[in-house]
XYZ file of C-alpha atoms in Angstrom:
288
model
C -26.108 10.662 -19.711
C -24.631 7.619 -17.944
C -26.553 4.339 -17.731
C -28.441 3.518 -14.541
C -26.860 0.577 -12.722
C -28.438 -1.393 -9.851
C -26.565 -1.134 -6.556
C -26.206 -4.927 -6.372
C -26.355 -7.124 -9.478
C -25.371 -10.674 -10.355
C -23.603 -10.340 -13.706
C -22.704 -13.998 -14.258
C -22.567 -17.271 -12.338
C -19.285 -16.128 -10.760
C -19.423 -12.279 -10.734
C -21.553 -9.995 -8.532
C -21.174 -6.216 -8.882
C -21.685 -3.989 -5.823
C -21.738 -0.248 -6.618
C -19.544 1.983 -4.457
C -22.394 4.511 -3.995
C -19.984 7.362 -4.845
C -21.282 8.826 -8.140
C -19.488 11.780 -9.721
C -18.070 13.205 -12.963
C -14.904 11.065 -12.656
C -16.477 7.978 -11.039
C -19.601 7.822 -13.286
C -22.258 5.777 -11.425
C -19.688 5.064 -8.712
C -16.814 2.628 -8.296
C -17.651 -0.930 -9.335
C -16.591 -3.468 -6.722
C -16.895 -7.147 -7.533
C -17.424 -10.361 -5.579
C -15.838 -13.155 -7.621
C -16.168 -16.934 -7.375
C -18.856 -19.628 -7.140
C -18.266 -20.993 -3.625
C -19.088 -19.641 -0.154
C -15.861 -17.568 -0.041
C -15.426 -14.847 -2.676
C -12.619 -12.526 -3.756
C -13.559 -8.838 -3.455
C -12.058 -6.630 -6.180
C -11.834 -2.932 -5.159
C -13.555 -1.300 -2.192
C -14.951 2.141 -3.097
C -14.283 5.341 -1.113
C -13.837 5.874 2.630
C -16.794 6.708 4.894
C -19.642 5.693 2.552
C -22.067 3.781 4.822
C -24.437 3.123 1.875
C -21.696 1.045 0.226
C -21.039 -1.018 3.346
C -24.818 -1.584 3.553
C -24.939 -2.751 -0.086
C -21.925 -5.034 0.387
C -23.504 -6.590 3.496
C -26.760 -7.022 1.549
C -24.927 -8.827 -1.276
C -23.048 -11.109 1.142
C -26.316 -12.026 2.899
C -28.383 -12.374 -0.286
C -25.899 -14.784 -1.887
C -24.857 -16.475 1.410
C -21.163 -15.736 0.892
C -18.265 -14.148 2.775
C -15.096 -12.343 1.656
C -12.030 -14.582 1.212
C -9.588 -11.718 0.471
C -9.415 -8.264 -1.090
C -7.621 -7.242 -4.307
C -7.293 -3.592 -5.325
C -6.534 -2.598 -8.909
C -4.584 0.576 -7.973
C -3.919 3.058 -5.186
C -6.606 5.706 -5.939
C -8.844 6.394 -2.926
C -12.053 5.471 -4.789
C -10.674 1.924 -5.067
C -8.775 1.495 -1.771
C -10.698 3.887 0.510
C -13.314 1.403 1.685
C -10.799 -1.108 3.089
C -10.810 0.147 6.746
C -14.635 0.349 6.775
C -14.917 -3.219 5.454
C -12.423 -4.513 8.042
C -14.315 -2.704 10.823
C -17.913 -3.418 9.759
C -17.575 -6.843 8.081
C -14.969 -8.572 10.292
C -13.729 -12.112 9.741
C -12.061 -14.561 12.159
C -8.552 -13.673 10.985
C -7.260 -10.520 9.263
C -8.114 -9.909 5.614
C -5.341 -10.479 3.100
C -5.332 -7.258 1.046
C -3.249 -7.373 -2.136
C -2.160 -5.031 -4.930
C 0.822 -4.289 -7.122
C 3.572 -2.128 -5.573
C 4.038 1.539 -6.454
C 6.848 2.302 -8.897
C 9.322 3.200 -7.452
C 8.362 0.895 -4.586
C 7.493 2.369 -1.210
C 5.509 0.964 1.697
C 1.892 2.092 1.590
C -0.378 2.802 4.518
C -4.002 1.628 4.750
C -6.275 3.879 6.818
C -4.930 4.190 10.354
C -2.052 1.764 9.666
C -4.036 -1.171 11.044
C -3.690 -3.194 7.829
C -0.801 -3.774 5.419
C -0.755 -4.712 1.766
C 0.544 -7.988 0.471
C 2.250 -7.206 -2.850
C 1.583 -9.090 -6.079
C 3.570 -9.175 -9.322
C 2.699 -9.479 -13.013
C 1.627 -13.040 -13.835
C 0.633 -14.024 -10.284
C -2.510 -16.134 -9.952
C -5.159 -15.712 -7.241
C -7.754 -18.489 -6.885
C -11.043 -19.166 -5.186
C -13.696 -21.796 -5.872
C -14.917 -21.297 -9.449
C -12.552 -18.426 -10.323
C -8.915 -18.105 -11.369
C -7.564 -14.538 -11.624
C -4.252 -13.786 -13.351
C -2.546 -10.474 -12.564
C -1.738 -8.210 -15.527
C 0.543 -5.225 -14.890
C -1.116 -2.383 -16.837
C 0.550 0.915 -15.834
C -0.426 4.259 -17.318
C -3.535 5.271 -15.381
C -1.278 4.900 -12.323
C 2.199 3.396 -11.857
C 0.763 0.439 -9.875
C -2.289 -0.364 -11.988
C -3.304 -3.965 -12.543
C -6.025 -5.655 -14.533
C -7.156 -9.172 -13.668
C -7.835 -11.884 -16.251
C -10.733 -14.111 -15.166
C -9.684 -17.297 -16.929
C -13.041 -19.128 -16.673
C -14.882 -16.377 -18.601
C -11.974 -15.041 -20.681
C -12.918 -11.692 -19.135
C -10.869 -8.814 -17.737
C -11.440 -6.741 -14.635
C -9.965 -3.588 -16.161
C -9.878 -1.240 -13.165
C -9.546 2.298 -14.541
C -7.552 1.291 -17.631
C -10.842 0.922 -19.535
C -14.217 2.294 -18.410
C -17.715 1.118 -19.316
C -18.565 4.600 -20.623
C -16.354 7.474 -21.768
C -12.557 7.392 -21.730
C -10.009 7.094 -18.931
C -7.470 9.571 -17.555
C -3.832 8.540 -17.177
C -0.501 9.588 -15.634
C 1.771 8.306 -18.388
C 0.465 8.059 -21.932
C 3.364 5.987 -23.270
C 2.800 3.308 -20.597
C -0.973 3.565 -20.996
C -0.815 2.869 -24.753
C 1.447 -0.159 -24.097
C -1.096 -1.442 -21.540
C -3.962 -1.074 -24.019
C -1.950 -3.038 -26.612
C -1.278 -5.726 -23.972
C -4.996 -6.035 -23.212
C -5.860 -6.104 -26.923
C -3.427 -9.008 -27.425
C -5.327 -10.986 -24.732
C -8.291 -11.374 -27.145
C -10.781 -11.346 -24.268
C -14.559 -11.546 -24.674
C -15.752 -9.349 -21.830
C -14.624 -6.423 -19.668
C -15.758 -5.765 -16.101
C -14.646 -2.113 -15.720
C -13.813 -0.092 -12.599
C -16.632 2.323 -13.494
C -19.651 2.008 -15.782
C -21.516 -0.940 -17.305
C -20.057 -4.272 -18.447
C -18.385 -4.122 -21.876
C -19.571 -7.044 -24.015
C -17.464 -6.245 -27.091
C -14.080 -6.212 -25.372
C -11.839 -6.145 -28.456
C -13.837 -3.371 -30.125
C -13.746 -1.253 -26.940
C -9.967 -1.598 -26.485
C -9.390 -0.762 -30.160
C -11.717 2.229 -29.788
C -9.574 3.493 -26.861
C -6.369 3.096 -28.892
C -7.915 4.807 -31.943
C -9.295 7.623 -29.768
C -5.884 8.425 -28.292
C -4.224 8.268 -31.736
C -6.923 10.561 -33.190
C -6.504 12.990 -30.260
C -2.752 13.059 -30.857
C -3.284 13.810 -34.553
C -5.738 16.573 -33.608
C -3.158 18.201 -31.289
C -0.449 18.062 -33.963
C -2.814 19.477 -36.593
C -3.837 22.336 -34.271
C -0.192 23.251 -33.606
C 0.697 22.996 -37.315
C -2.247 25.262 -38.202
C -0.769 27.809 -35.794
C 2.769 27.701 -37.203
C 4.853 30.604 -36.013
C 3.051 30.947 -32.679
C 2.935 28.901 -29.522
C -0.139 27.976 -27.490
C -0.753 27.318 -23.786
C -2.412 24.067 -22.721
C -5.571 26.018 -21.786
C -5.736 27.504 -25.304
C -5.215 24.068 -26.812
C -7.956 22.514 -24.624
C -10.484 25.069 -25.888
C -9.707 24.075 -29.479
C -9.059 20.320 -29.191
C -11.790 19.621 -26.600
C -14.360 22.099 -27.907
C -17.074 19.405 -27.856
C -16.324 18.388 -24.258
C -18.402 19.965 -21.420
C -16.564 22.785 -19.592
C -16.623 20.996 -16.214
C -14.428 18.232 -17.714
C -11.858 20.653 -19.180
C -9.558 20.373 -16.145
C -9.287 16.585 -16.601
C -8.958 17.139 -20.373
C -6.047 19.534 -19.759
C -4.238 16.831 -17.762
C -4.689 14.327 -20.621
C -3.630 16.929 -23.171
C -0.436 17.676 -21.186
C 0.415 13.950 -21.208
C -0.073 13.868 -24.985
C 2.218 16.893 -25.349
C 4.924 15.324 -23.153
C 4.810 12.132 -25.253
C 5.027 14.192 -28.467
C 7.912 16.211 -27.005
C 9.777 12.954 -26.235
C 9.248 11.946 -29.856
C 10.588 15.307 -31.088
C 7.284 16.359 -32.677
C 6.578 19.393 -30.463
C 8.651 22.000 -28.629
C 7.985 23.417 -25.188
C 8.725 27.065 -24.323
C 8.962 28.073 -20.672
C 8.628 31.847 -20.836
C 6.622 33.645 -19.668
C 4.602 30.441 -19.018
C 4.437 26.953 -20.510
C 3.645 27.160 -24.241
C 3.774 24.600 -27.041
C 4.490 24.664 -30.762
C 5.017 22.189 -33.571
C 8.549 21.184 -34.520
C 7.448 19.404 -37.716
């Protein structure tokens, strides 16, 4: 059972969380969006999903309650539960000039469209710094969950806005496990105190949580290898492997688990530890 989070909550003197009001099995309580800074103009990190009037209502409430406005918008990655709210914010919470909306570029780079093409992204790079009164955010390129994923280091609190690289509860999905593990190691090396995740509650023991993620993936990898070695002489489909390796995971999460498992298998194949057979369908066996 996930924790209950208030729709609007002041988490520190410079961080306000506004829930995206889009709960679900992959989004937990909903997407966390954050207003960052101590002055009248705040940086908004992430924007929730498109067409969620409850979120726009909560964001307006937060802006009124704390007597602040939005200076600019940063999005941690391209997924629609983080970028989808941009057109609704621009339409319903207008400012005198256009919002500056920034993210890291896709890899390989291609021009991205926001909503009905009325806004364009300004592209950041690893190491860039974005400032507002009371808050300095340094961009950290952390691919793996997506090819454009960034975390943001809040210097004043030695905290990280982790996007979907690290969640407040449960574990994250990813597109590329090799890159994802490198990103986790990069975040671990930061020695931060606190994590403001893209979903779920604040993580107060940042180092322990990152290490837990790394250990979890390593343990899962060992489990996959052990399962294949126990079935020497025969090959298994990903669905068969999911039923064994993720036997303690609820059935409705097996599809997401199968995606993660496939990424593990591809990494192990690259390392020469497993073999893939293509006939009659995709099957896997140990090469150790």
